[in-house]
Structure formats: C-alpha cells, structure tokens
Coordinates of C-alpha atoms and ligand atoms in Angstrom, one line a residue:
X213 CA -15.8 12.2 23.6
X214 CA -12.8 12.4 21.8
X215 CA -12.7 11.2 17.9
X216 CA -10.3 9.9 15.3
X217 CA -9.7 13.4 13.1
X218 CA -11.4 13.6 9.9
X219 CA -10.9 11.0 6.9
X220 CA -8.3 9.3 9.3
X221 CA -9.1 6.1 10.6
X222 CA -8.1 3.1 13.4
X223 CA -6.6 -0.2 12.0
X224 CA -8.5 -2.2 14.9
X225 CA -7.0 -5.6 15.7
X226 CA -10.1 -7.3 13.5
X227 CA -8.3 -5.3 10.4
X228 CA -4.9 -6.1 11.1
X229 CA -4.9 -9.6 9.3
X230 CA -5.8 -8.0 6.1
X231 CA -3.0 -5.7 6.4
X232 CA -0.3 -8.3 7.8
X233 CA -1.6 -10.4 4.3
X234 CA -1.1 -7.3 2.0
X235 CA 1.9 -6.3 3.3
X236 CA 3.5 -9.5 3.7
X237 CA 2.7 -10.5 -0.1
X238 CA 3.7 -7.1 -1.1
X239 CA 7.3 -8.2 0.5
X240 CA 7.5 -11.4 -0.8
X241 CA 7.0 -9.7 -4.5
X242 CA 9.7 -7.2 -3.7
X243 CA 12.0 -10.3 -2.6
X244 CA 11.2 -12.5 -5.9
X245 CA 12.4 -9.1 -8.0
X246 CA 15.1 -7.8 -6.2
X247 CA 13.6 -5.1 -4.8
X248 CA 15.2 -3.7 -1.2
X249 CA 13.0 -1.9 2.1
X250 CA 13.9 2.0 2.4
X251 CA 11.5 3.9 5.0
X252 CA 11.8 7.5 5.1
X253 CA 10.7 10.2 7.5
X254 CA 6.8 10.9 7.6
X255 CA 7.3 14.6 7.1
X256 CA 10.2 16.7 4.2
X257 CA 11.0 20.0 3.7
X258 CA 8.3 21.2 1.5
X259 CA 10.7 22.5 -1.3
X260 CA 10.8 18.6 -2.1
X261 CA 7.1 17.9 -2.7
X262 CA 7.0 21.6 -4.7
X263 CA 10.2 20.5 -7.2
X264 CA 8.8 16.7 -6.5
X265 CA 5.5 16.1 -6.8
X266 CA 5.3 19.6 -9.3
X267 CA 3.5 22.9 -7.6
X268 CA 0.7 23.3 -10.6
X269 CA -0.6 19.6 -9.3
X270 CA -3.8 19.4 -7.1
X271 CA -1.6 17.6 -4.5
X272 CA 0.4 20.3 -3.7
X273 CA -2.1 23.2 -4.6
X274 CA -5.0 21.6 -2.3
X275 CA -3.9 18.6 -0.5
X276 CA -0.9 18.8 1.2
X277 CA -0.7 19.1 4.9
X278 CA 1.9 22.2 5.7
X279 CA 3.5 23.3 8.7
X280 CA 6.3 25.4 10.1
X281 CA 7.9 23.7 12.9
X282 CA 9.5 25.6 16.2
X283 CA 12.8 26.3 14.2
X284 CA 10.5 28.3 11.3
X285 CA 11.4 25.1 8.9
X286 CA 8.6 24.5 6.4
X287 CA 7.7 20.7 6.4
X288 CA 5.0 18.7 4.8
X289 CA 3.7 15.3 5.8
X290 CA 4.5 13.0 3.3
X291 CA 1.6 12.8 0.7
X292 CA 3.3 10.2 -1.6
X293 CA 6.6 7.9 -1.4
X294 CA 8.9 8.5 -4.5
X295 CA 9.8 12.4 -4.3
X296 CA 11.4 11.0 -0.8
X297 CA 12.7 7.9 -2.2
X298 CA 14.8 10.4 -4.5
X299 CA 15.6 12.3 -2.2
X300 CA 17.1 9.7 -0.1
X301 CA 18.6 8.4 -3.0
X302 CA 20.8 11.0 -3.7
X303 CA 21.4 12.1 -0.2
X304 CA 23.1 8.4 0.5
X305 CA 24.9 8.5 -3.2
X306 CA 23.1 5.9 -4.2
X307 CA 23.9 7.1 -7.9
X308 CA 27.1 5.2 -7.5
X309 CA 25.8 1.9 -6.6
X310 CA 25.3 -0.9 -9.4
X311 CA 22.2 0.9 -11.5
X312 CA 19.3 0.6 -11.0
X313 CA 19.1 0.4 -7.7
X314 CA 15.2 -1.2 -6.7
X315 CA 13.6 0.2 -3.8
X316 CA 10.4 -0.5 -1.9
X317 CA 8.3 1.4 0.7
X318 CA 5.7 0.9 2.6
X319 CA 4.5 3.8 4.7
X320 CA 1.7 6.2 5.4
X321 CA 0.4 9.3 3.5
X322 CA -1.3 12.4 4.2
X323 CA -3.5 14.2 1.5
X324 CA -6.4 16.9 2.2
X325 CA -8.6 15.1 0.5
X326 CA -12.5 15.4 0.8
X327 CA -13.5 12.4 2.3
X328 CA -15.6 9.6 0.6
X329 CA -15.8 6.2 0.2
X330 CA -12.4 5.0 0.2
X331 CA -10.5 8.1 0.1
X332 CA -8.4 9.1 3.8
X333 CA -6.9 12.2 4.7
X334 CA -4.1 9.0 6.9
X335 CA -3.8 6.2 4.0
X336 CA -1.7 3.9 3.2
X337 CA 0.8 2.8 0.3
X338 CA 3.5 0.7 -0.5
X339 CA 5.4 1.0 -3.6
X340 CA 8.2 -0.1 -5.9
X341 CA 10.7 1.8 -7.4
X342 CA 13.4 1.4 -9.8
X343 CA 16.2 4.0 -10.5
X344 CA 18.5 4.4 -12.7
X345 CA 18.0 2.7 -16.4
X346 CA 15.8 3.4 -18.8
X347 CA 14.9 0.2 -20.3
X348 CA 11.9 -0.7 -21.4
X349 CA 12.5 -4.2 -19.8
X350 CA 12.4 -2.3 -16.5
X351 CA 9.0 -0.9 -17.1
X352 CA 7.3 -4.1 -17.8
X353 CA 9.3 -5.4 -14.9
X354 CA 7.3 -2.5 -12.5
X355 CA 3.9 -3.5 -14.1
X356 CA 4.5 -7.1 -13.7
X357 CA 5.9 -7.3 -9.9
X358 CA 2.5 -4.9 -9.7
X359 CA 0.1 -7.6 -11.6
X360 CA 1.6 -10.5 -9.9
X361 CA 0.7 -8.7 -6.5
X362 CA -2.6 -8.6 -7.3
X363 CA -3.1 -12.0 -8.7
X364 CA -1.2 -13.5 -5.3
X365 CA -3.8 -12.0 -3.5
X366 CA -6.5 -13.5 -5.5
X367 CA -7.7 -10.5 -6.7
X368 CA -9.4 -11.1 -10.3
X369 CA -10.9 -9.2 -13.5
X370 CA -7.9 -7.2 -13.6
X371 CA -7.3 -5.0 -16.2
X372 CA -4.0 -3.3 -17.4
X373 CA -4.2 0.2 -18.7
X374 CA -0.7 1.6 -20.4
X375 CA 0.0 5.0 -22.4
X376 CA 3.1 7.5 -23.2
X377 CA 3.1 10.7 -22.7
X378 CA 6.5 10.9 -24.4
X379 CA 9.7 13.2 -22.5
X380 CA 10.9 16.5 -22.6
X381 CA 11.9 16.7 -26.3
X382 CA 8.4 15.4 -27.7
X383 CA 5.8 16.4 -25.0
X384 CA 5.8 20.2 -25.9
X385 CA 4.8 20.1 -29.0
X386 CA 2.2 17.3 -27.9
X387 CA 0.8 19.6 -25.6
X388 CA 0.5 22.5 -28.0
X389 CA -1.5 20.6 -30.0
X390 CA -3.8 19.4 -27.1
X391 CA -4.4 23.0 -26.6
X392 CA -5.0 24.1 -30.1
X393 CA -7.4 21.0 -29.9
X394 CA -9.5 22.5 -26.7
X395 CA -9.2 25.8 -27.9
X396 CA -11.7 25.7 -30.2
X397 CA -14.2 24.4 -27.6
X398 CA -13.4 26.2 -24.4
X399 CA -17.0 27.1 -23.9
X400 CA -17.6 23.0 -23.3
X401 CA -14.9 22.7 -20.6
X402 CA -15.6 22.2 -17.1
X403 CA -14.4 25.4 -14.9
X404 CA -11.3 23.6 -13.6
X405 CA -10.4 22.7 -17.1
X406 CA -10.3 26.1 -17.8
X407 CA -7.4 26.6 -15.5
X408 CA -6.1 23.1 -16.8
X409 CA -5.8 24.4 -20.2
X410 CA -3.2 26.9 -19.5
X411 CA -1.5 25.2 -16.4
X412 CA -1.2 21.8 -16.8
X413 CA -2.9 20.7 -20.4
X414 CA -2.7 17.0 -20.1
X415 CA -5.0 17.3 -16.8
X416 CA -7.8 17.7 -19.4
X417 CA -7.5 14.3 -20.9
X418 CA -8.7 12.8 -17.4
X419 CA -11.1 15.3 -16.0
X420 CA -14.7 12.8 -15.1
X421 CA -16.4 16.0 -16.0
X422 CA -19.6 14.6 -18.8
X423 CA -18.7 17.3 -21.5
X424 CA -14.9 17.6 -20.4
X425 CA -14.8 13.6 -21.5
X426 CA -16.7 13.9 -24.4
X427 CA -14.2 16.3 -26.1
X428 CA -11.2 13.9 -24.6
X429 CA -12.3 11.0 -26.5
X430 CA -11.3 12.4 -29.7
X431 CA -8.6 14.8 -28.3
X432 CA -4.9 14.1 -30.0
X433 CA -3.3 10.8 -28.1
X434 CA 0.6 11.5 -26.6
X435 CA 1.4 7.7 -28.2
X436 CA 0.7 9.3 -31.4
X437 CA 3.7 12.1 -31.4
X438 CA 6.0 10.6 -29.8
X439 CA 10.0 11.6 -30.6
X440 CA 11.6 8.1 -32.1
X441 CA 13.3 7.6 -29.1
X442 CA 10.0 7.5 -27.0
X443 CA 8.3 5.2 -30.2
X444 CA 10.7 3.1 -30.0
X445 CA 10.4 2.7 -26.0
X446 CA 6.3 2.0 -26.1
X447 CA 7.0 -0.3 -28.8
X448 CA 9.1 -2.2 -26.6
X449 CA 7.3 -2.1 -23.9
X450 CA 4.5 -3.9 -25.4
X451 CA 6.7 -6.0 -26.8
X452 CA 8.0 -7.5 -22.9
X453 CA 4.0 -7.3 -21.9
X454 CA 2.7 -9.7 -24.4
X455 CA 6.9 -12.0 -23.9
X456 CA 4.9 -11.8 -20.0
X457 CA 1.4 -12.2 -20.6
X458 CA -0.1 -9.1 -19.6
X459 CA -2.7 -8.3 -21.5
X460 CA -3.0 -4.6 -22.0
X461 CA -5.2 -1.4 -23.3
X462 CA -4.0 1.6 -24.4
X463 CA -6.0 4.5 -23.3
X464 CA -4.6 7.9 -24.7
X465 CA -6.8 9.6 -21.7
X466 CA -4.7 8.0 -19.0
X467 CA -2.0 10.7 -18.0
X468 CA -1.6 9.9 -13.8
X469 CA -2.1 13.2 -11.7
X470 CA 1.7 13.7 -11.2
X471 CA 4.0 16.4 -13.3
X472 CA 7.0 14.5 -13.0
X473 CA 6.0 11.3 -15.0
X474 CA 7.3 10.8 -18.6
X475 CA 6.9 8.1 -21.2
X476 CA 5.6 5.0 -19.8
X477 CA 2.1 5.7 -17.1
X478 CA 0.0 2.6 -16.1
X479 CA -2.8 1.3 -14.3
X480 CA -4.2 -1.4 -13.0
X481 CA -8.2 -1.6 -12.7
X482 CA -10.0 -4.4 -10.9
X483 CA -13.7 -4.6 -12.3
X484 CA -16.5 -3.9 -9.6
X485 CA -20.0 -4.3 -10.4
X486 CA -19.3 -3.8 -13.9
X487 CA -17.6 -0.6 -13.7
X488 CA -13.3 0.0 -13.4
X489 CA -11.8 1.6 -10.6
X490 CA -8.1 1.9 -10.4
X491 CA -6.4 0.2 -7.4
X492 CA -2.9 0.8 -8.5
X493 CA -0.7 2.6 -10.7
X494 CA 2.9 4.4 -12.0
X495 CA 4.9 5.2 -14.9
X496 CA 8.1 6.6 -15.6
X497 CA 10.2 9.8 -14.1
X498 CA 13.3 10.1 -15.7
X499 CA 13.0 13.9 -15.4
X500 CA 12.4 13.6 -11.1
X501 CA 16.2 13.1 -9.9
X502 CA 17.5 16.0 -12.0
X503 CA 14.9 18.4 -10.8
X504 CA 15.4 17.3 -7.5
X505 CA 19.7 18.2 -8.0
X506 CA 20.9 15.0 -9.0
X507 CA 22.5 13.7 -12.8
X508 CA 19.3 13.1 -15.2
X509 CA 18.8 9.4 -14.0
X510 CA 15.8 7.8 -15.7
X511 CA 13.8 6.0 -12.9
X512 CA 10.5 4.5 -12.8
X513 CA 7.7 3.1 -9.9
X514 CA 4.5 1.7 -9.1
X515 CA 1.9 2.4 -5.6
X516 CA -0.6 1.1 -4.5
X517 CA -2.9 2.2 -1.5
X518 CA -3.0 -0.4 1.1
X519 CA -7.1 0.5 2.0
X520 CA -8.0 -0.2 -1.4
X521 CA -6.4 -3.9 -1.5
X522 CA -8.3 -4.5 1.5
X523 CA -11.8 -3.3 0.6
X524 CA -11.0 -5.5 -3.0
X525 CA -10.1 -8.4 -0.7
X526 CA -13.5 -8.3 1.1
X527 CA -15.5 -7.4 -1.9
X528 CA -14.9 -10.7 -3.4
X529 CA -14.8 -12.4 -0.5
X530 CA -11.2 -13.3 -0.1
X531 CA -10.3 -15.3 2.8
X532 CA -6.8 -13.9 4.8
X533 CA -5.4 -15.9 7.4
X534 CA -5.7 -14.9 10.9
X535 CA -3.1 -15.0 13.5
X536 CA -3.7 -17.9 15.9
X537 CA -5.2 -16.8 19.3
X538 CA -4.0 -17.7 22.6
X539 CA -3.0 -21.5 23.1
X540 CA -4.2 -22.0 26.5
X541 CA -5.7 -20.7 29.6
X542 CA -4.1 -21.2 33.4
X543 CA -6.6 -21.4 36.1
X544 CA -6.4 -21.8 39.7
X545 CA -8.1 -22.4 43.0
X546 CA -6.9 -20.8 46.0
X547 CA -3.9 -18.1 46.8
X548 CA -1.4 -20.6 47.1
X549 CA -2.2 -21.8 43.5
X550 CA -2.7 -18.6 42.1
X551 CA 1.3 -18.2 42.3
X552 CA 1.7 -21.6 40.8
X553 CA -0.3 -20.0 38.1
X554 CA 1.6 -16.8 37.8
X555 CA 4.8 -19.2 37.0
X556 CA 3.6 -21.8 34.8
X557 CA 2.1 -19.1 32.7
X558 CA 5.4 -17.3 32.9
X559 CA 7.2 -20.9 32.1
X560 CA 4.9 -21.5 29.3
X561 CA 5.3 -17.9 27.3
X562 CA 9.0 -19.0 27.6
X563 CA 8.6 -22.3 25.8
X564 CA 6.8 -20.5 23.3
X565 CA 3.1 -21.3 24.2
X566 CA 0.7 -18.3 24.4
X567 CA -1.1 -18.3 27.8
X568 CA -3.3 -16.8 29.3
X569 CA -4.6 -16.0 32.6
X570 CA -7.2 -14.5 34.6
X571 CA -6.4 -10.8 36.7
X572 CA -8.3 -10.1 40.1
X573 CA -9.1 -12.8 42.5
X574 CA -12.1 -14.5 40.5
X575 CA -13.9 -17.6 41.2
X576 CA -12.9 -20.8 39.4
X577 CA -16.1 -20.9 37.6
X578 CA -16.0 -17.5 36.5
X579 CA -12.0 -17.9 35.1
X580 CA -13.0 -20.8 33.4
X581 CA -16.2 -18.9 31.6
X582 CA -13.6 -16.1 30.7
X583 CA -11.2 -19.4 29.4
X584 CA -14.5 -20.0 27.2
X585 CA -14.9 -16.5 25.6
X586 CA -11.4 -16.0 24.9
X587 CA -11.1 -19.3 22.7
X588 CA -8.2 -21.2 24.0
X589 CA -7.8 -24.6 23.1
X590 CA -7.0 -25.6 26.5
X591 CA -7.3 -24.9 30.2
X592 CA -4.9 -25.9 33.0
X593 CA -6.4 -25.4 36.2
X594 CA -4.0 -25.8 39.5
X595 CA -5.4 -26.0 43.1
X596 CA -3.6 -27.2 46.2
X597 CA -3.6 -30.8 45.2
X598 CA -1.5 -30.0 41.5
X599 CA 1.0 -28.2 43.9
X600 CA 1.8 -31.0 46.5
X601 CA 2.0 -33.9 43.9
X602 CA 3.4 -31.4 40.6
X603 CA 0.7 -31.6 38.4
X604 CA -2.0 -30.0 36.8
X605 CA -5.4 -31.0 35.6
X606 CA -5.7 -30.0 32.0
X607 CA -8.9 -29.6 30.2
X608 CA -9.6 -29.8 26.5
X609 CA -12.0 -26.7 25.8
X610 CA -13.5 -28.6 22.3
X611 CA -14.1 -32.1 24.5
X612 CA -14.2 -31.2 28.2
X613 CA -12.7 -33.9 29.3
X614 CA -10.2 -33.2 32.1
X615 CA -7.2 -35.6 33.2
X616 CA -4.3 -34.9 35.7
X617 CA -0.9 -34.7 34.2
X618 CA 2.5 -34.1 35.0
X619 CA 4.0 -30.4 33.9
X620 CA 6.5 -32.4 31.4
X621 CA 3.5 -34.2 30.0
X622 CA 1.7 -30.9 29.2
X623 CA 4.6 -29.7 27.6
X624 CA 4.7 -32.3 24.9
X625 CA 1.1 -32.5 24.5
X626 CA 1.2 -28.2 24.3
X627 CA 3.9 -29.0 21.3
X628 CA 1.9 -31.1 19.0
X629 CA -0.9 -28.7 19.5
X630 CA 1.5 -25.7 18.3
X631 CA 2.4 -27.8 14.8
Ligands
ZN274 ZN1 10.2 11.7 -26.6
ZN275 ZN1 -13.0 19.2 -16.9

C-alpha cells in the first residue's frame, strides 16, 4: 500500500469546506484593500531563494527541497511566496506601474521540515504583499487587512506582536552590540546559538532554547537604536495602530526567521489553552527587490499558513458553511425507464439542479436506499406508466409522501427548493 510522502497530507472532500471558507475570506480581504491575485510557478531557480530568502537562514540551509532537472537547471520548490512575488514583479516591470503595486497569493509550499503537530513538509499559504512605498501607513495597512482576516473568521483572543529591527544604516551597529552582549556569556548559549552568534546574530533573540531565552530577555532591543529615519517610522506606525484599533505589544525578541526583513516585523498570536502560538506574520523588505536586481524599492507583506486557520477554526469550534449536496435523486423501474432517467437527469444538471442517479441495473428498492444515504432532498422515480402519460412520481425524502406530477411541475417545485 502506497502512502501520502512524509509530512504531506490529503485535503479530503470533508476538509475542503474549511479551506473554500479560508480562502474565500482571505479574497474578500484582498478585494476590500486593493490587493490583486498573482500565482507563480511551484518551483524557481534556486539562485532566487539563496539571494531571496538569504543562504545563512535555516530555510535554505535545511529545508529547501532541491533539484537539478533534465537540462542540469537547479530548481527549488517554492518554500515561501514573496522572493517569487519579486521576482515576478520585476520580470513584468511592474516597477513602472502606479506604486505600490498590492499583490496577493495563495499557493502551496515545500519546507523539510521535521514533522509535528501542525508542521507539513506540502503546506499551505496565502499572503499579501505591498511594493513599492515605504509608508508607515502601508505597514499598518498589511497588519490590519491581516487582523481583519482573522476577526472575519471568528477567530478570537488575538494578539498583535510588532518590533523594528531598523535597515541597513542602523542594524549593524545594533547587531554588534547584540554580540558584545552574548559574548560575555557564550558558555550559556545553546549549540546552535553558537553558530547564530557569528552568522546571523538576531537568530539569538528567538531561539526557545531555556537558557538561550533567559539571556534574550535582557539582551539590547533593535527599537532601541534605531537611525532617526527608522524612529521616526515605528513611531508612526504605532501611531496608525492605535488611529485603527489594534491593540499591540512590542516584543524586542521577535525578529521573523527571514534575512531580508527590515524595520517593521509582526505577528499575530491567537491564545490556546493559555499559551500564544503564532498563526500569522510579516514585516518589511525594502532591501529584497534590490538584492534580487531591481531599484531599492521598499516593499512589505504578511502570510499566513492555510493549515493553521483551519485547526484554529475547529479548536474553537467555528462553524464553516458546507457546500449543499446533491438536490435530488432519479429512479426508475424497468429498461425502458432507465433511459427516461438518463435524460431527465441530464435535463435537470442543465437547469441547474444537481442530480443524481443510480449506475448498474439495481432494484428500485435498493436505488431508493442509495437515494437515502446520499441525502437528497428528493426522489423522482419513473417507470413505464410516467413515460406514456409524461410524468413522474416525486417523493419528498424528509416526508415520504409521493404524488405524480408533470415534468414542468417538478421544475418549479425543484426551483423554490434551490432558493
Ligand atoms: Zn535605520
Ligand atoms: Zn539558542
């Protein structure tokens, strides 16, 4: 027996109304603000995700999933959506369209990642992104299209977690002093903070490692030495937060996992069972589109993993709608009927009435018991009688009660039960 590979997973058919609702709200949210589709291809030239995503990050050091192809082109499957966003950004000259231009994606991605509860190795994301301007008004624009995602959803207890981590003129001498700061205490560091410490400092500040937190909590905070330029930025920030009544924390420990983000990173944390677990975050890249070849073009985006909504949605109980099942169920008696059946199926699919009907030459009895278990609301059953005289006898599943109408007659009666 064959399985789904590891950390992957099947969206069975009792799973799709949760994702139809996510994604569906996660449209109408990119409608309210502007935001327009883009779907780009599932795998890139790897080059991308190495200048993209940054090559000291765990994602490209561990997770990616690599390949050379037939033609000896290294490709990667797509393990997040805004280095390709970018990229496609400057590949159509978007840079000369009215700035910024606001994109949205919903797509899957593939990460190594050791599997646990959910994590997938296949997941899902959608996300908005908005490139091109750098102000502030933008940023709280991203956080609030995020919050007001999760709030349509019904999704409560949300918390709102901000921080700078200022830009390429401040961040330098930020991170010098985060290493002075650990330097002195190297012995308490976990083993991959070691490594951290030289290759990518700011890694430290959100390592879950006991000790390694212990000496974040008092490590120097980014939103304290910022240039004025970025000061002035955070301060607005806030500023068009508390104008749209988000109520925020800043937490100097919250730096996101990729290299290209500057300034602005955020989070938003649903409570479970007392405890925070992020279901959705982003901040800032103005650096991204230069290092990827383009002008310096500040830019800025939010994801969210599609997986995550979902198991929120049923840990609280959230009711989604469900797609409506089949209308009605066509039955006959006899070969001669059993064409009559075929048509006025066919006839009623055209109207716009789902139908059913039963394959394999089966008793009456045992159509109408497979009527039953499929739910319908209704059963038409034609035998040689309904033929000569045009009609059918039609039976209300909820009732049972069964009259003889005309084909016109079902029709109507078929249309007020579709309203
Ligand atoms: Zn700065
Ligand atoms: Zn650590």
């Amino acid at each position: 027996m064959y399985q789904s590979p590891r950390g992957t997973s099947d969206i069975l058919p009792e799973e799709q109304p949760y994702r139809l609702y996510i994604e569906k709200k996660a449209a109408d949210i990119a409608r309210l603000y502007g935001y327009k589709r883009i779907d780009t291809p599932v795998f890139e030239d790897t080059e991308l995700f190495l200048r993209g995503v940054g090559g000291a990050t765990d994602i490209v050091q561990k997770e990616i999933y690599t390949f050379e192809d037939r033609g000896g082109n290294k490709l990667t499957l797509r393990p997040e959506g805004t280095a390709p966003v970018c990229r496609a950004y400057l590949e159509h000259g978007m840079q000369n369209l009215p700035q910024p231009v606001k994109l949205f994606y919903m797509e899957a991605n593939y990460r190594y990642e050791r599997p646990q509860s959910g994590r997938y190795r296949e997941f899902h994301q959608f996300g908005y992104e908005a490139i091109g301007d750098s102000d502030p008004v933008l940023d709280a624009e991203v956080i609030d299209m995020a919050w007001q995602f999760y709030v349509s959803l019904g999704i409560s207890q949300l918390h709102l977690i901000i921080n700078s981590i200022g830009c390429s003129h401040c961040r330098p001498q930020y991170l010098e002093k985060l290493k002075t700061y650990y330097s002195t205490d190297t012995q308490n560091l976990c083993k991959d903070c070691k490594i951290r410490l030289e290759k990518n400092p700011l890694r430290l500040l959100d390592c879950k490692n006991d000790s390694c937190r212990r000496l974040a909590a008092s490590a120097p905070k980014s939103y304290e030495e910022l240039c004025p330029e970025c000061a002035e930025h955070f301060s607005k920030l806030k500023t068009f937060l508390t104008v749209l009544n988000l109520p925020y924390e800043i937490d100097h420990c919250l730096v996101r996992g990729l290299d290209y983000y500057t300034r602005t990173v955020f989070e938003i944390q649903p409570e479970i069972e007392g405890a925070q677990s992020t279901i959705g975050g982003g901040g800032r890249y103005d650096g991204l589109i230069e290092e990827l070849g383009g002008k310096p073009t500040p830019a800025l985006g939010f994801a969210t993993g599609i997986e995550r909504i979902a198991a929120n949605l049923k840990r609280q109980n959230l009711s989604v709608p469900t797609t409506p099942g089949p209308l009605i169920f066509v039955a006959y008696l006899g070969e001669a009927a059993r064409e009559a059946a075929v048509n006025l199926c066919s006839q009623l699919r055209k109207s716009g009435f789902a139908a059913l009907q039963a394959p394999g030459s089966k008793s009456l009895k045992a159509q109408l018991r497979q009527a039953n278990s499929t739910g319908v609301r209704y059963t038409v059953i034609i035998g040689e009688e309904e033929i000569k005289t045009g009609t059918v006898q039609l039976r209300d599943m909820t009732t049972s009660q069964q009259e003889n109408i005309s084909a016109e007659q079902l029709k109507i009666l078929l249309g007020k039960s579709n309203q």
